[in-house]
Coordinates of C-alpha atoms and ligand atoms in Angstrom, one line a residue:
X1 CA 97.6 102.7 115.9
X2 CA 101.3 102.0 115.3
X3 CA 103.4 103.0 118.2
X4 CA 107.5 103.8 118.4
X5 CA 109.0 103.7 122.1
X6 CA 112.0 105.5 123.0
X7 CA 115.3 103.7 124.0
X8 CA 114.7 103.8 127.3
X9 CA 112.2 102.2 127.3
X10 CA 113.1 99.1 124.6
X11 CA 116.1 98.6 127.2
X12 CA 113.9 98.1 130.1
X13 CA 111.7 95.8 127.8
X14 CA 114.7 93.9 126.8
X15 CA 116.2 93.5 130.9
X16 CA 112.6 92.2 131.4
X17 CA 112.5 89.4 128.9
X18 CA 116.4 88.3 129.5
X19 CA 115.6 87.9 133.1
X20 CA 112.8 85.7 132.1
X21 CA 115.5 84.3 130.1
X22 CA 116.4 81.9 128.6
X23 CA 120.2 83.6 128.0
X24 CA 120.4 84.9 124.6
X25 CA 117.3 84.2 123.3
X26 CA 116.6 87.8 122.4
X27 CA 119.4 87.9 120.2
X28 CA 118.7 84.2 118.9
X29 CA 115.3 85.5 117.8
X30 CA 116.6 88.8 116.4
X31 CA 119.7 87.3 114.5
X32 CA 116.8 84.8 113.0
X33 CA 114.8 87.2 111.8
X34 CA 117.4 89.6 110.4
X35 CA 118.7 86.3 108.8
X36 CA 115.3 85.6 107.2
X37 CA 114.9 89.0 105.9
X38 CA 118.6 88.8 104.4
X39 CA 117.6 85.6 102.7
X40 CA 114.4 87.0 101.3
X41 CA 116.1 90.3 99.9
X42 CA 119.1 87.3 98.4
X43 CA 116.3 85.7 96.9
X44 CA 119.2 82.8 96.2
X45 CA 121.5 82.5 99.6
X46 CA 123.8 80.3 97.8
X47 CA 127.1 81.4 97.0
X48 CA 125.9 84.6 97.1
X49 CA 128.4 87.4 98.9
X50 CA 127.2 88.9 102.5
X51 CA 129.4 91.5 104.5
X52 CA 128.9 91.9 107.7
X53 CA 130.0 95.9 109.3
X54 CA 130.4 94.6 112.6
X55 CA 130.4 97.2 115.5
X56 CA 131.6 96.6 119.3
X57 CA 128.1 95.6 120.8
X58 CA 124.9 93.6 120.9
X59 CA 123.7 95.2 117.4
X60 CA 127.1 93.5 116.3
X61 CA 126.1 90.4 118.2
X62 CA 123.0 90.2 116.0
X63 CA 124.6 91.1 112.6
X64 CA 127.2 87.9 113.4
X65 CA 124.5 85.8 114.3
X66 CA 122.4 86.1 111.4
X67 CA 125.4 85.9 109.2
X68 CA 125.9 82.5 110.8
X69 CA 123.0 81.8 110.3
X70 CA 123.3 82.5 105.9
X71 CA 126.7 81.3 105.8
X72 CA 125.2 78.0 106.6
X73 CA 122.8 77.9 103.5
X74 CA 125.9 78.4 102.1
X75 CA 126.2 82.5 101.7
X76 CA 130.0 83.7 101.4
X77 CA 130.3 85.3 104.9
X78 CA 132.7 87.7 105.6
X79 CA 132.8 90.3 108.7
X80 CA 134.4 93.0 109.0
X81 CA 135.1 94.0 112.8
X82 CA 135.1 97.9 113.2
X83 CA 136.6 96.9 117.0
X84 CA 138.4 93.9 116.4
X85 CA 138.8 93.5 120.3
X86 CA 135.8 94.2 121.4
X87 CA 133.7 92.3 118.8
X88 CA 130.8 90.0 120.3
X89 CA 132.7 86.8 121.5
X90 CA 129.9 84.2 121.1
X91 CA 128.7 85.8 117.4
X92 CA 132.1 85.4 116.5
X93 CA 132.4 82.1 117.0
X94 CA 129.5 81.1 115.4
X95 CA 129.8 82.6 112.5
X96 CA 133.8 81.2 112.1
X97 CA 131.9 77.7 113.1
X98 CA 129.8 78.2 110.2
X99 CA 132.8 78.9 108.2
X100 CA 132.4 82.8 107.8
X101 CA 135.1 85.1 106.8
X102 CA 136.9 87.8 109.7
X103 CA 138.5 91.0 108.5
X104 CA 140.0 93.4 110.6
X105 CA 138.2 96.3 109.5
X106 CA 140.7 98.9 111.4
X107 CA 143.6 97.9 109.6
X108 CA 143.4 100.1 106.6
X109 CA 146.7 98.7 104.9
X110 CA 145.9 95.9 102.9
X111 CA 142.3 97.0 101.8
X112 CA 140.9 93.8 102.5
X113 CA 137.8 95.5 104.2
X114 CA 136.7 97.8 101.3
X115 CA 137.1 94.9 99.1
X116 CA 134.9 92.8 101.2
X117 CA 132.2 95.8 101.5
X118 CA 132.5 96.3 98.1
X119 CA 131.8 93.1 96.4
X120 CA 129.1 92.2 98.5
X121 CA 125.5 91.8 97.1
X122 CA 124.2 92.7 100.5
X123 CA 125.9 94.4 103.6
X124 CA 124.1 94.3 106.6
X125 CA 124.5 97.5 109.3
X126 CA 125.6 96.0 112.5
X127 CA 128.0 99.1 113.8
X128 CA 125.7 100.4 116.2
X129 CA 121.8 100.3 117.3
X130 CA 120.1 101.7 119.8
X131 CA 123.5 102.4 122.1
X132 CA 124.7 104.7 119.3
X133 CA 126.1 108.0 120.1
X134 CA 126.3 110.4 117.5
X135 CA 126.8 109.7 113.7
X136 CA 129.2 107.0 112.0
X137 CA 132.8 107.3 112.6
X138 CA 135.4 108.0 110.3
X139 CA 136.6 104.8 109.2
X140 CA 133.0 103.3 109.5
X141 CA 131.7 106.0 107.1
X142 CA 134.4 105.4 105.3
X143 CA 133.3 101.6 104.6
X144 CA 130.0 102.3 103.8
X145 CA 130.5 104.6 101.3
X146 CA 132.5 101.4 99.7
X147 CA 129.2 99.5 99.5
X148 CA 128.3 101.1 96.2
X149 CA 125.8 98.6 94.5
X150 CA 125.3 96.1 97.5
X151 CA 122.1 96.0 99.3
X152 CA 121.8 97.4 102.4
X153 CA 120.3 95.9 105.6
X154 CA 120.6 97.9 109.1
X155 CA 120.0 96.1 112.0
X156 CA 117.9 97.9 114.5
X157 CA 118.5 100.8 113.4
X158 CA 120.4 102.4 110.9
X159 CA 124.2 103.5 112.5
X160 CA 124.1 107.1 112.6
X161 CA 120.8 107.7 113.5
X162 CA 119.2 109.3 116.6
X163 CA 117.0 106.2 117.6
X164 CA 115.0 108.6 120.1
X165 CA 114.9 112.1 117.7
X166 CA 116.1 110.7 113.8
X167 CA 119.0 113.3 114.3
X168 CA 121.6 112.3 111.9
X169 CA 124.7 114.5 113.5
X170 CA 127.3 113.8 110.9
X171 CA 127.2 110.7 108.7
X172 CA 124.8 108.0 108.9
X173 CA 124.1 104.3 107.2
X174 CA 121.4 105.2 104.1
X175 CA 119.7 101.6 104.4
X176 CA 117.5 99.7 101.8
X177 CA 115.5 97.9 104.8
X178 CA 115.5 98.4 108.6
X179 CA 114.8 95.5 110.6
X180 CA 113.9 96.8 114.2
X181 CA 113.1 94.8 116.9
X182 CA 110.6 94.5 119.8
X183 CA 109.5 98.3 118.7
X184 CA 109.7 100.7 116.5
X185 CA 111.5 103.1 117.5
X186 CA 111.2 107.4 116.6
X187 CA 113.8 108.1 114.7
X188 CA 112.5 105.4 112.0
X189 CA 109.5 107.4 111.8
X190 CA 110.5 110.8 112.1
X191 CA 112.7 112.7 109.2
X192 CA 115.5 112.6 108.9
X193 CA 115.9 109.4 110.4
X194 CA 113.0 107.7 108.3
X195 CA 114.9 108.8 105.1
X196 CA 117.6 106.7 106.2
X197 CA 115.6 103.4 107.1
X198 CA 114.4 102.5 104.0
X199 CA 111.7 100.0 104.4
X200 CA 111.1 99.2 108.1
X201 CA 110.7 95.3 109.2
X202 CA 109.4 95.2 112.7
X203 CA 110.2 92.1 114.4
X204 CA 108.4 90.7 117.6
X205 CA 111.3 89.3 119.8
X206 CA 108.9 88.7 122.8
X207 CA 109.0 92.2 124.7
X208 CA 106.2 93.5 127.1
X209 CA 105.7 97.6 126.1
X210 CA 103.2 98.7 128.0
X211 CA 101.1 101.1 125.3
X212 CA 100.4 104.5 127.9
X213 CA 104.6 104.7 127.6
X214 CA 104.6 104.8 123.9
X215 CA 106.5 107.8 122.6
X216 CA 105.0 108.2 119.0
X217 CA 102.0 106.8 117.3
X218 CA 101.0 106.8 113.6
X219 CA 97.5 106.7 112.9
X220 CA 96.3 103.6 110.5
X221 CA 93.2 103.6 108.4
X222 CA 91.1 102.1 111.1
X223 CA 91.8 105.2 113.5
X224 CA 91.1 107.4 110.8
X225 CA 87.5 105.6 109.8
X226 CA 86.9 105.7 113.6
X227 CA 87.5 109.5 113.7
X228 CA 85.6 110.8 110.3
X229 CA 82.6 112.6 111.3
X230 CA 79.8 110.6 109.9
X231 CA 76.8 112.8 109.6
X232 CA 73.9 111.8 112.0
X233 CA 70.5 110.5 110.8
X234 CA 68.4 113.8 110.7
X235 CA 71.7 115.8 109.7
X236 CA 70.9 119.3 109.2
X237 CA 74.4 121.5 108.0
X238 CA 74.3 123.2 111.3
X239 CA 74.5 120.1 113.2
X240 CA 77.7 119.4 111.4
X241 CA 79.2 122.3 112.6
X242 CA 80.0 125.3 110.5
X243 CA 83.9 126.3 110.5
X244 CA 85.0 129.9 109.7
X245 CA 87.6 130.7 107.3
X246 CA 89.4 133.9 107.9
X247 CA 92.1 134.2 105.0
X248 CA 93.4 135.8 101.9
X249 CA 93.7 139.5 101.4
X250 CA 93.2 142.1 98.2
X251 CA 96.5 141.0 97.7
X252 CA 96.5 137.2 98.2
X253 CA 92.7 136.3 97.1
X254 CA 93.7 132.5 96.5
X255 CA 95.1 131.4 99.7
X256 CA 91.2 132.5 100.9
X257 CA 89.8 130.1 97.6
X258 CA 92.3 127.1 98.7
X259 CA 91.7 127.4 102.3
X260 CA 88.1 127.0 101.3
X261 CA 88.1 124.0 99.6
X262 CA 89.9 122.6 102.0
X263 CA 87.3 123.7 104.5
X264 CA 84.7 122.2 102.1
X265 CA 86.0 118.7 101.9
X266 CA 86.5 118.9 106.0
X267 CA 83.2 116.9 107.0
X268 CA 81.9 120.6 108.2
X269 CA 78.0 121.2 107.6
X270 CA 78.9 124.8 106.4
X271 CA 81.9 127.1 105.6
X272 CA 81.8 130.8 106.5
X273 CA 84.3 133.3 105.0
X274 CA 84.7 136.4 106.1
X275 CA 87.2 138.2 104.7
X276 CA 88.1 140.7 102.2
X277 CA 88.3 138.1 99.0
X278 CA 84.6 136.9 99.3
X279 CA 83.9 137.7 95.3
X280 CA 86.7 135.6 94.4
X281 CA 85.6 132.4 97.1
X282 CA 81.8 133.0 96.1
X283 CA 82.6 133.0 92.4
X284 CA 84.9 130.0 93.1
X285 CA 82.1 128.7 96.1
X286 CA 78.8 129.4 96.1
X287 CA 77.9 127.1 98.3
X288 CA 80.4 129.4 100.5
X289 CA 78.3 131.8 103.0
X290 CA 80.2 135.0 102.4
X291 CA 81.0 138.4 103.9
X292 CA 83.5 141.0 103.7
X293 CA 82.9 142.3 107.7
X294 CA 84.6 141.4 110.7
X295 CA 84.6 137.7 111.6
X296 CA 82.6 138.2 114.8
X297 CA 79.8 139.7 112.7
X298 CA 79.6 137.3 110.0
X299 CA 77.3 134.6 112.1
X300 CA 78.1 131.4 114.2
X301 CA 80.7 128.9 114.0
X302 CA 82.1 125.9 115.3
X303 CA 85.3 126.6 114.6
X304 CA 87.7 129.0 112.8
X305 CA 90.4 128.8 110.4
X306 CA 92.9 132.0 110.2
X307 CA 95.9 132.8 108.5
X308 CA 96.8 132.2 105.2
X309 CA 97.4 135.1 102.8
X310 CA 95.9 137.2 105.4
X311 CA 99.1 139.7 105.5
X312 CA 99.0 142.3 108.0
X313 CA 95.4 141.8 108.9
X314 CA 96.3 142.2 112.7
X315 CA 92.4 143.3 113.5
X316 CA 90.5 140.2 111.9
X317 CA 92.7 137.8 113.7
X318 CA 92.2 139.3 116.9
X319 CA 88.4 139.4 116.4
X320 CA 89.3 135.5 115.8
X321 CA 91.6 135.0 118.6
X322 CA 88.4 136.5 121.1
X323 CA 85.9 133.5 119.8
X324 CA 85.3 130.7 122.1
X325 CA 85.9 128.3 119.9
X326 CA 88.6 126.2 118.8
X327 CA 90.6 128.4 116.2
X328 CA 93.7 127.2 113.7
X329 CA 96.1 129.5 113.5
X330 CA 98.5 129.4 110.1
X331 CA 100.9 131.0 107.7
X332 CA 100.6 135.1 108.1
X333 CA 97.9 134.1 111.1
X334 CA 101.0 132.6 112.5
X335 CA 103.2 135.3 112.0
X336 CA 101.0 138.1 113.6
X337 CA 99.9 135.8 117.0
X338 CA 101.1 136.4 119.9
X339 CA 102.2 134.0 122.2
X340 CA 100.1 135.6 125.7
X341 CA 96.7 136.2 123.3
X342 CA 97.2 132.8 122.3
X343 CA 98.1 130.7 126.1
X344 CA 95.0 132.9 127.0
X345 CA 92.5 131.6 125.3
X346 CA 90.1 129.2 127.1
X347 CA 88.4 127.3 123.6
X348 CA 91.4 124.8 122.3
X349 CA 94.3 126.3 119.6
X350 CA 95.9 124.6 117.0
X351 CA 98.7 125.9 115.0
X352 CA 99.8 124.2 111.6
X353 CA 103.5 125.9 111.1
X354 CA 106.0 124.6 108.3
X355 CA 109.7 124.4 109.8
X356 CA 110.7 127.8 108.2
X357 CA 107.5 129.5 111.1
X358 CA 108.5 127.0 113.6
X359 CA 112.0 128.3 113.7
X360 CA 110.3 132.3 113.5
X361 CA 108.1 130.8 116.2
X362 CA 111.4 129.6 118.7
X363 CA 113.2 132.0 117.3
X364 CA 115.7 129.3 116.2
X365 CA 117.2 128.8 112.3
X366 CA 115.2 126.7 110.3
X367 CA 117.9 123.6 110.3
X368 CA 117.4 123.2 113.9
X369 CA 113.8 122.6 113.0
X370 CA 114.6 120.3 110.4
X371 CA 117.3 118.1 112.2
X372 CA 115.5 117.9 115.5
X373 CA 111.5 117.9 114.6
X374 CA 110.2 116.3 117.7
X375 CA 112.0 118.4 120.1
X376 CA 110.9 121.8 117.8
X377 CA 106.8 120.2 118.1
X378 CA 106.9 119.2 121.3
X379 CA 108.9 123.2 122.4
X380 CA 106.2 124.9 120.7
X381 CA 102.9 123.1 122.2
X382 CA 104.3 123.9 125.3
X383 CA 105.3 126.9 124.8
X384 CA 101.8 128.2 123.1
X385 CA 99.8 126.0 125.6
X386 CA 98.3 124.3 122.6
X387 CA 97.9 122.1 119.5
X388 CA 100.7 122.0 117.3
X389 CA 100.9 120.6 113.7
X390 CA 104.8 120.9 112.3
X391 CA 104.6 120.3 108.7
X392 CA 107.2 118.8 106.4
X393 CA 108.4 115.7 105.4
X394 CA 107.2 114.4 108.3
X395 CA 103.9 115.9 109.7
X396 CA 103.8 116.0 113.6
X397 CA 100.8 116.6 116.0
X398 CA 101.8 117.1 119.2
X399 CA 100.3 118.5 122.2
X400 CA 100.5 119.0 126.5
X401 CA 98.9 115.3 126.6
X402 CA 99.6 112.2 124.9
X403 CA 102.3 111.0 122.5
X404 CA 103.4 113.2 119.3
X405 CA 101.4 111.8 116.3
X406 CA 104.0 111.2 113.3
X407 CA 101.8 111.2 110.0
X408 CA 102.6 107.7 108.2
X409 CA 101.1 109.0 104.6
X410 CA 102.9 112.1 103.9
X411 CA 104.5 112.4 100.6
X412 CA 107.2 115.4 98.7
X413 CA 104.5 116.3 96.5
X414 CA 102.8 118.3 99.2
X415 CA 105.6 120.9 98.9
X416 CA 103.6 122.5 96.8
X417 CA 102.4 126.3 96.7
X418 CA 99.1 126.4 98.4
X419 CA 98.8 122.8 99.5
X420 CA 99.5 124.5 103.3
X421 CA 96.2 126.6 102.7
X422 CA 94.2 123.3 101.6
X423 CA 95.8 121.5 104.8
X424 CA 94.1 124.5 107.4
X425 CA 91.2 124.6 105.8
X426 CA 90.4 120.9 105.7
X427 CA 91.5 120.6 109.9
X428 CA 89.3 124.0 110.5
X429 CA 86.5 121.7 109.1
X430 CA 87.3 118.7 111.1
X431 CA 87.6 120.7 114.4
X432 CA 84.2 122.2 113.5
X433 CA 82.4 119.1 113.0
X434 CA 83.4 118.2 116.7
X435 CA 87.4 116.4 116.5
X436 CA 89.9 117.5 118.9
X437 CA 92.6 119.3 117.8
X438 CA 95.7 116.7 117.9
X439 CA 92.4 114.3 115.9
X440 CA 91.5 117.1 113.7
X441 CA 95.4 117.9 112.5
X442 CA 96.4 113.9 112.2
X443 CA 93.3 113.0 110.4
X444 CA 93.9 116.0 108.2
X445 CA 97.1 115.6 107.8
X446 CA 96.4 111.7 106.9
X447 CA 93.6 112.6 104.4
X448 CA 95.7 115.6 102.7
X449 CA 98.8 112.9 102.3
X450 CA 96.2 110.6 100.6
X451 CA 95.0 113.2 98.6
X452 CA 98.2 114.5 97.7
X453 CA 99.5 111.0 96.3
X454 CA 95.9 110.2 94.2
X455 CA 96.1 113.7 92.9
X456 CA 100.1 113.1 91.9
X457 CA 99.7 109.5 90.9
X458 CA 103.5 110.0 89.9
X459 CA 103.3 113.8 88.5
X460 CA 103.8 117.0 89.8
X461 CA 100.6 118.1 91.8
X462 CA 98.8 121.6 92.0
X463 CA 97.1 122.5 95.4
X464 CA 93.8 122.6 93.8
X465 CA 94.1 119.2 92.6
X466 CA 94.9 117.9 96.1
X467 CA 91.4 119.5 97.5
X468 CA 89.6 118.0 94.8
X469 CA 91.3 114.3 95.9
X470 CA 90.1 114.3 99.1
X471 CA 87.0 112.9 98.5
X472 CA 89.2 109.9 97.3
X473 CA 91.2 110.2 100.4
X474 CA 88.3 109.9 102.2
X475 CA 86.6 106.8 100.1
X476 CA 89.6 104.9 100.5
X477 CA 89.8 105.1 104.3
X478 CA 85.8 104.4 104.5
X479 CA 86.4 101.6 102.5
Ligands
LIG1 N1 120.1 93.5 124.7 C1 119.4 92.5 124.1 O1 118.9 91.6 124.7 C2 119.2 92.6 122.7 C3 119.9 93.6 122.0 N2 119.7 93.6 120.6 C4 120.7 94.4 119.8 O2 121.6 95.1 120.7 C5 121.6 96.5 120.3 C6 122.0 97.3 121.5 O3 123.2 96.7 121.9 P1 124.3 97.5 122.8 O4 125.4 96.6 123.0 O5 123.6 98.0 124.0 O6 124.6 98.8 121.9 P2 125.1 98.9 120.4 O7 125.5 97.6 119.9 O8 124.0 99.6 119.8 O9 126.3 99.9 120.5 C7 127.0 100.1 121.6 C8 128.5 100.1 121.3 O10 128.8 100.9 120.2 C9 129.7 101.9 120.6 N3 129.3 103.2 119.9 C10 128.5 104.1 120.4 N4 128.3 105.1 119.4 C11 129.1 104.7 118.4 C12 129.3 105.3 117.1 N5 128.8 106.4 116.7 N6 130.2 104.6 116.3 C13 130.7 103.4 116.6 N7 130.5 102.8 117.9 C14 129.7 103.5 118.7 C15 129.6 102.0 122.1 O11 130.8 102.4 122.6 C16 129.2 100.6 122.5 O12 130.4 99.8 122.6 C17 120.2 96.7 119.8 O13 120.2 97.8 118.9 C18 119.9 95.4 119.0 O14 120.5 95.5 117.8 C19 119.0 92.5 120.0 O15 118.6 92.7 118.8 C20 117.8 92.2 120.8 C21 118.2 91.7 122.2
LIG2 K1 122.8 99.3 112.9

């Protein structure tokens, strides 16, 4: 399990170990590594050119550091001080003793700091880290934009960036690497933020963060392997739990087919549909037990799956809502809920909205979604008493207990027509067979991101296709 702790947190991390001291070994540690990781992305650190964006604090303090540090194996070091007054004393004299380079980076007359910036090979981010506030400033934004070619290296974080949401309000540093330290924090692993980290280097710098304060975790294979259902010895289909698929309409017969093959590849003993597209899911299915009545008559399940392409089938997903059983709610299932019928039940709920039903959800525009994910997941659990899985470029799980669950293997290609209906089925399946609901949406989530990218493999990807990849999804986690 990778975990992200918030900035709170990092800082009281950080008092800890200085008061253990020695002083400024943290940043010693840091400036080494982000030296190291410049040097690596160099590949030769001779006479090779290195700009340092040098902001007022500690991140600055580990940007001048590490160019120290490269200016001795001979890099041409120059920093460029975005507060020329209040730059970090002891970083500047280090790297001057190691014969770097100091631009004013305020002065815009003699365009000595664009030039710097833009005949570097690398730049490395040190305006702000985790005591940012807000997106770059002017003149800052200003100087990255002049680092056309160079590679990028933000330290901590990239300078813009919400380091406890991955808000980007304004402009922020679009990095080729991240090298964090201590922790990772959210907004490296939440959208937008994680579009603007690049590749993320953690670095261990000695802190003590205790795991039950963690603010995010990202399942890794060995969670998911842990979580599969594996089915037991004498495994009869009804021991491994049939899920119900209530879906698809006279109208919309495919979202019923898609959500059923998700369903199918869930770890489920059984799927049940009932609804009014059973020819075309039996035709499609016929392992599929089918009926066209209500879903209360159609026999027992472990769990039910209700929503997409359902339309205005109010009456079937009120029969669903009245089960006592854990029940995902998506798409059109989504739309027609409402929020008392859903708090009320007693058997667990999880809803799989994209940003666009979030927002209907909140009653909020869809960009609020999209800039401020966490807060939009973590508004709507509590709000509907229950699971919720936001989907996007970032899939989050989060409910009323433990941290939100970023998924680490989501890819663009799931934007696809239909790949949502795949997604509900194949966590209906997953609750059925016995997960709970913030297990069953991140190891769905986690499988259909696997899918997704062995059904791509680099072209554009139908929904069907991803169903019929999550058996590979699944081989690769077992191994
Ligand atoms: N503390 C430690 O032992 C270690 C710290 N590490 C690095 O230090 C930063 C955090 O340093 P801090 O001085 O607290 O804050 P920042 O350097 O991130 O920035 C604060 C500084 O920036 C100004 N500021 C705020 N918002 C903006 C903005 N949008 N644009 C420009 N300037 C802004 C604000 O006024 C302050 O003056 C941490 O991220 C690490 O990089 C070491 O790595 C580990 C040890
Ligand atoms: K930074």
């Amino acid at each position: 399990m990778r975990s992200a702790f918030g900035v709170a947190e990092v800082r009281a991390a950080e008092r800890a170990a200085m008061a253990r001291g020695p002083e400024g070994a943290l940043m010693r540690r840091a400036a080494a590594a982000l030296a190291a990781e410049c040097a690596r992305l160099l590949g030769r650190v001779y006479g090779s050119r290195v700009t340092l964006l040098v902001g007022s604090g500690d991140n600055g303090g580990d940007a001048l550091y590490a160019g120290a540090r490269l200016a001795r194996r001979g890099a041409g070091v120059t920093a460029v001080l975005l507060a020329p007054d209040r730059a970090h004393p002891g970083g500047l004299a280090a790297l001057r003793a190691a014969g770097g380079r100091v631009v004013d980076g305020v002065d815009e007359r003699d365009g000595r700091a664009e030039d710097a910036v833009a005949g570097a090979r690398l730049v490395v981010d040190g305006i702000v880290g985790i005591g940012g506030r807000g997106g770059l400033r002017e003149r800052a934004a200003h100087l990255v934009a002049a680092a056309r070619t160079a590679t990028v290296v933000a330290v901590d974080l990239p300078s813009g960036v919400d380091a406890d949401t991955g808000e980007v309000r304004g402009e922020a540093v679009r990095a080729d690497v991240t090298v964090t330290f201590g922790a990772y924090k959210p907004g490296l692993l939440v959208d937008p933020g994680r579009a603007y980290a690049g590749a993320v280097r953690l670095v261990d710098i000695g802190l003590d963060l205790p795991p039950e304060r963690r603010a995010l975790e990202a399942l890794q294979y060995a969670d998911v392997a842990r979580l599969l259902p594996v089915p037991a010895g004498e495994s009869d289909k009804y021991r491994r739990g049939v899920v119900g698929v209530v879906a698809g309409s006279a109208r919309y017969p495919g979202a019923a087919v898609l959500c059923v093959a998700g369903a199918l590849h869930g770890g489920a003993g059984a799927v049940r549909y009932a609804g009014p597209a059973a020819d075309a899911v039996i035709a499609r299915f016929p392992e599929a037990l089918v009926s066209a009545g209500p879903p209360s008559k159609a026999g027992r399940v472990q769990a039910w799956a209700v929503g997409p392409g359902l339309g205005d089938d109010e009456d079937r997903l009120l029969d669903v809502l009245d089960a006592d059983v854990p029940v995902l709610i998506d798409a059109d299932g989504l739309r027609l809920a409402d929020e008392r019928r859903v708090r009320a039940r007693r058997a667990p709920t999880l809803l799989t909205p994209h940003a666009g039903e979030a927002a209907a959800l909140l009653g909020v525009d869809r960009a609020r979604v999209e800039s401020a994910r966490l807060a939009a997941v973590r508004e709507l659990a509590a709000r509907y008493d229950a699971t919720v899985l936001l989907k996007g470029s970032t899939t989050l799980v989060a409910d009323a207990e433990g941290p939100v669950r970023v998924n680490p293997t989501g890819t663009a290609w799931l934007a696809t027509a239909g790949s949502g209906d795949v997604l509900s089925g194949l966590a209906g399946s997953l609750l059925a067979a016995g997960l709970a609901a913030r297990d069953a949406g991140s190891v769905a989530a986690y499988l259909h991101g696997l899918a997704a990218r062995h059904a791509a493999d680099g072209a554009p990807v139908a929904a069907q296709d991803v169903a019929e990849a999550v058996p590979a999804a699944w081989r690769d986690v077992r191994g």
